[in-house]
Tab-separated table of C-alpha atoms in Angstrom:
chain	number	residue	atom	x	y	z
N	531	MET	CA	0.130	10.139	-7.080
N	532	PRO	CA	-1.576	8.348	-9.986
N	533	THR	CA	-5.407	7.013	-10.406
N	534	PRO	CA	-6.883	3.293	-10.396
N	535	HIS	CA	-8.154	2.862	-13.306
N	536	LYS	CA	-9.378	-0.660	-15.199
N	537	TYR	CA	-6.931	-2.610	-15.371
N	538	SER	CA	-4.684	-2.144	-11.866
N	539	ARG	CA	-6.387	-3.104	-8.180
N	540	ILE	CA	-5.052	-0.489	-5.205
N	541	GLU	CA	-3.010	-3.341	-3.368
N	542	ARG	CA	-3.182	-3.402	0.318
N	543	GLU	CA	-0.960	-5.248	2.494
N	544	ARG	CA	0.844	-4.663	5.861
N	545	ARG	CA	4.170	-7.120	6.166
N	546	PHE	CA	5.728	-7.676	9.366
N	547	LEU	CA	9.473	-9.196	10.045
N	548	LEU	CA	9.572	-13.211	11.725
N	549	ALA	CA	12.894	-13.857	13.991
N	550	GLY	CA	12.620	-16.957	12.247
N	551	PHE	CA	10.101	-19.009	10.358
N	552	PRO	CA	6.986	-20.202	13.112
N	553	HIS	CA	7.903	-24.199	12.480
N	554	HIS	CA	4.738	-24.466	14.735
N	555	ALA	CA	2.234	-23.296	12.059
N	556	LYS	CA	0.132	-24.374	10.245
N	557	VAL	CA	1.462	-24.373	6.508
N	558	THR	CA	-1.823	-24.544	4.326
N	559	GLN	CA	0.592	-24.427	-0.007
N	560	ILE	CA	4.470	-24.343	0.171
N	561	ARG	CA	5.350	-22.140	-3.262
N	562	HIS	CA	8.591	-21.564	-4.575
N	563	ILE	CA	8.890	-17.482	-6.156
N	564	ILE	CA	11.932	-16.550	-8.028
N	565	ASP	CA	11.488	-12.494	-8.997
N	566	ARG	CA	12.533	-10.983	-11.615
N	567	TYR	CA	12.810	-7.095	-10.643
N	568	ILE	CA	13.375	-5.710	-15.137
N	569	ASP	CA	16.445	-2.667	-14.131
N	570	GLY	CA	14.843	0.462	-14.933
N	571	THR	CA	11.424	-0.085	-14.560
N	572	THR	CA	8.233	-0.824	-11.626
N	573	LEU	CA	7.742	-3.916	-14.310
N	574	ARG	CA	8.550	-7.025	-12.383
N	575	LEU	CA	8.844	-10.973	-14.043
N	576	ARG	CA	7.212	-14.384	-11.066
N	577	GLN	CA	8.163	-17.239	-11.244
N	578	GLN	CA	6.025	-19.441	-8.884
N	579	THR	CA	6.037	-23.002	-8.409
N	580	ASP	CA	3.948	-25.121	-6.721
N	581	GLU	CA	5.269	-27.620	-4.054
N	582	ASN	CA	2.528	-29.770	-6.939
N	583	GLY	CA	5.381	-29.509	-9.538
N	584	ALA	CA	2.333	-26.443	-11.175
N	585	THR	CA	4.304	-23.271	-12.099
N	586	ILE	CA	2.392	-19.947	-12.746
N	587	PHE	CA	4.569	-16.867	-14.907
N	588	LYS	CA	2.927	-13.417	-13.957
N	589	PHE	CA	4.248	-9.978	-15.156
N	590	THR	CA	3.357	-6.869	-12.532
N	591	GLN	CA	3.955	-3.116	-12.166
N	592	LYS	CA	3.764	-2.276	-8.980
N	593	VAL	CA	3.523	1.562	-7.963
N	594	ALA	CA	3.203	2.932	-4.840
N	595	SER	CA	0.589	5.667	-3.654
N	596	ARG	CA	0.863	5.415	-0.215
N	597	ALA	CA	-2.169	6.591	1.585
N	598	ALA	CA	-4.062	5.067	5.531
N	599	GLY	CA	-5.435	1.129	5.678
N	600	ALA	CA	-2.187	-0.178	4.194
N	601	GLN	CA	-2.629	0.998	1.075
N	602	GLN	CA	1.364	0.075	-0.788
N	603	GLY	CA	-0.533	1.934	-4.361
N	604	PHE	CA	-1.381	0.240	-7.224
N	605	ILE	CA	-1.255	-3.687	-8.894
N	606	THR	CA	-1.870	-4.869	-12.220
N	607	ASN	CA	-0.667	-7.950	-12.964
N	608	MET	CA	-1.332	-10.963	-15.737
N	609	TYR	CA	-0.512	-14.099	-16.217
N	610	LEU	CA	1.991	-15.087	-18.901
N	611	THR	CA	2.993	-18.953	-20.694
N	612	ALA	CA	5.778	-19.516	-20.653
N	613	ASP	CA	7.258	-18.600	-23.799
N	614	GLU	CA	6.377	-14.912	-23.217
N	615	PHE	CA	7.276	-15.156	-20.097
N	616	ALA	CA	10.988	-16.770	-21.739
N	617	ILE	CA	10.917	-14.232	-23.583
N	618	LEU	CA	10.610	-11.734	-20.676
N	619	ALA	CA	13.847	-13.279	-19.012
N	620	GLN	CA	15.516	-11.664	-21.481
N	621	LEU	CA	14.995	-8.641	-20.031
N	622	PRO	CA	18.758	-7.359	-17.250
N	623	ALA	CA	16.900	-7.410	-14.401
N	624	ARG	CA	17.847	-7.901	-10.195
N	625	LEU	CA	17.098	-11.766	-9.237
N	626	LEU	CA	15.910	-12.241	-5.461
N	627	SER	CA	13.745	-16.248	-4.616
N	628	LYS	CA	12.249	-17.180	-1.602
N	629	THR	CA	10.135	-19.666	-0.404
N	630	ARG	CA	6.255	-18.654	0.112
N	631	TYR	CA	4.862	-20.385	3.332
N	632	SER	CA	0.656	-19.385	3.139
N	633	VAL	CA	-0.581	-19.237	6.698
N	634	PRO	CA	-3.640	-18.753	7.013
N	635	PRO	CA	-4.024	-14.463	6.803
N	636	PHE	CA	-0.771	-14.659	6.102
N	637	GLY	CA	2.016	-15.983	3.320
N	638	ILE	CA	6.170	-16.818	5.156
N	639	ASP	CA	8.002	-15.483	2.689
N	640	VAL	CA	11.985	-17.057	3.457
N	641	PHE	CA	14.550	-15.497	1.865
N	642	GLU	CA	17.157	-17.514	-0.453
N	643	GLY	CA	20.913	-15.513	-1.616
N	644	THR	CA	21.904	-12.044	-0.400
N	645	ALA	CA	19.198	-12.215	1.500
N	646	GLN	CA	18.730	-15.465	3.498
N	647	GLY	CA	17.817	-14.777	6.762
N	648	LEU	CA	15.316	-12.846	5.917
N	649	VAL	CA	11.823	-13.839	7.038
N	650	LEU	CA	9.181	-11.091	6.038
N	651	ALA	CA	4.981	-11.805	6.785
N	652	GLU	CA	2.685	-10.661	4.218
N	653	ALA	CA	-1.626	-9.834	4.351
N	654	GLU	CA	-2.584	-8.882	1.668
N	655	PHE	CA	-6.793	-6.872	2.612
N	656	GLU	CA	-10.022	-5.537	0.337
N	657	SER	CA	-10.379	-2.778	2.500
N	658	ALA	CA	-9.154	-0.709	5.214
N	659	ALA	CA	-11.467	-1.538	6.864
N	660	GLU	CA	-10.294	-5.100	7.364
N	661	ALA	CA	-6.465	-4.249	7.283
N	662	ASP	CA	-7.204	-1.974	10.357
N	663	THR	CA	-8.836	-4.636	12.407
N	664	LEU	CA	-5.462	-8.389	11.619
N	665	LEU	CA	-4.592	-9.986	14.938
N	666	LEU	CA	-0.770	-10.075	15.522
N	667	PRO	CA	-0.383	-13.984	16.133
N	668	PRO	CA	2.685	-14.361	18.849
N	669	PHE	CA	5.921	-14.528	15.423
N	670	ILE	CA	5.138	-11.168	15.098
N	671	ALA	CA	7.923	-9.609	15.850
N	672	CYS	CA	6.806	-6.874	14.414
N	673	GLU	CA	5.466	-4.162	11.143
N	674	VAL	CA	7.268	-2.455	8.837
N	675	SER	CA	4.770	-2.390	6.579
N	676	ASP	CA	6.350	1.641	6.319
N	677	ASP	CA	9.323	0.725	5.880
N	678	ASP	CA	10.366	0.857	1.844
N	679	ARG	CA	13.672	-0.904	2.487
N	680	PHE	CA	11.937	-4.256	2.929
N	681	THR	CA	9.752	-3.964	-0.458
N	682	GLY	CA	10.937	-6.076	-2.953
N	683	GLY	CA	12.006	-3.578	-5.831
N	684	ARG	CA	14.357	-2.596	-2.007
N	685	LEU	CA	15.306	-5.718	-1.046
N	686	VAL	CA	16.861	-7.034	-4.205
N	687	CYS	CA	19.118	-4.058	-4.794
N	688	ALA	CA	20.308	-4.972	-0.914
N	689	SER	CA	23.446	-5.737	-0.213
N	690	ARG	CA	23.791	-8.028	2.639
N	691	GLN	CA	25.891	-5.743	5.143
N	692	GLU	CA	22.520	-2.880	3.999
N	693	LEU	CA	20.746	-6.046	4.896
N	694	GLU	CA	22.111	-6.468	8.371
N	695	SER	CA	22.036	-2.969	8.627
N	696	TRP	CA	18.123	-2.787	8.432
N	697	LEU	CA	17.574	-5.912	10.732
N	698	ALA	CA	19.702	-4.565	13.452
N	699	ASP	CA	17.320	-1.450	13.504
N	700	TYR	CA	14.570	-3.932	14.609
N	701	GLY	CA	17.104	-5.220	16.950
N	702	ILE	CA	16.286	-8.894	14.158
N	703	GLY	CA	20.233	-10.613	13.507
N	704	ILE	CA	20.415	-13.307	10.713
């Protein structure tokens, strides 16, 4: 099991499937995200564009290490310039695109491309105790925090047929 060090932090998040976007939810921010999962690694390049057109670029490593309290593993982020991103974006990678709607405390992701129709909500936490106290709104269909099929690294490799099968396991169709 990896151990945290000064450059990484514990990632605590809970993930939930939604049967559709909750249209009466109070959206505070909208961002379009394109993730590039670099082949053969645990690395991800992210281009995130806010609704006002501001774009940020991140280079992320996620190392899975499940534990109690919604711990998913360890995460390390670096912010990049557009030029740095352009250089790293030349590496072979699989793309995953989505629009993220901030509905505190959730980020609701509406996926595009092969994953179109998938709607996931995520909430991040500073502590295991905080994660345990999350109150679920009625728009949550079911929790998938422990189902690795609904992580970005798995979704980016999934076929449409696989995704439909995974969602059917939870009684959700797209």
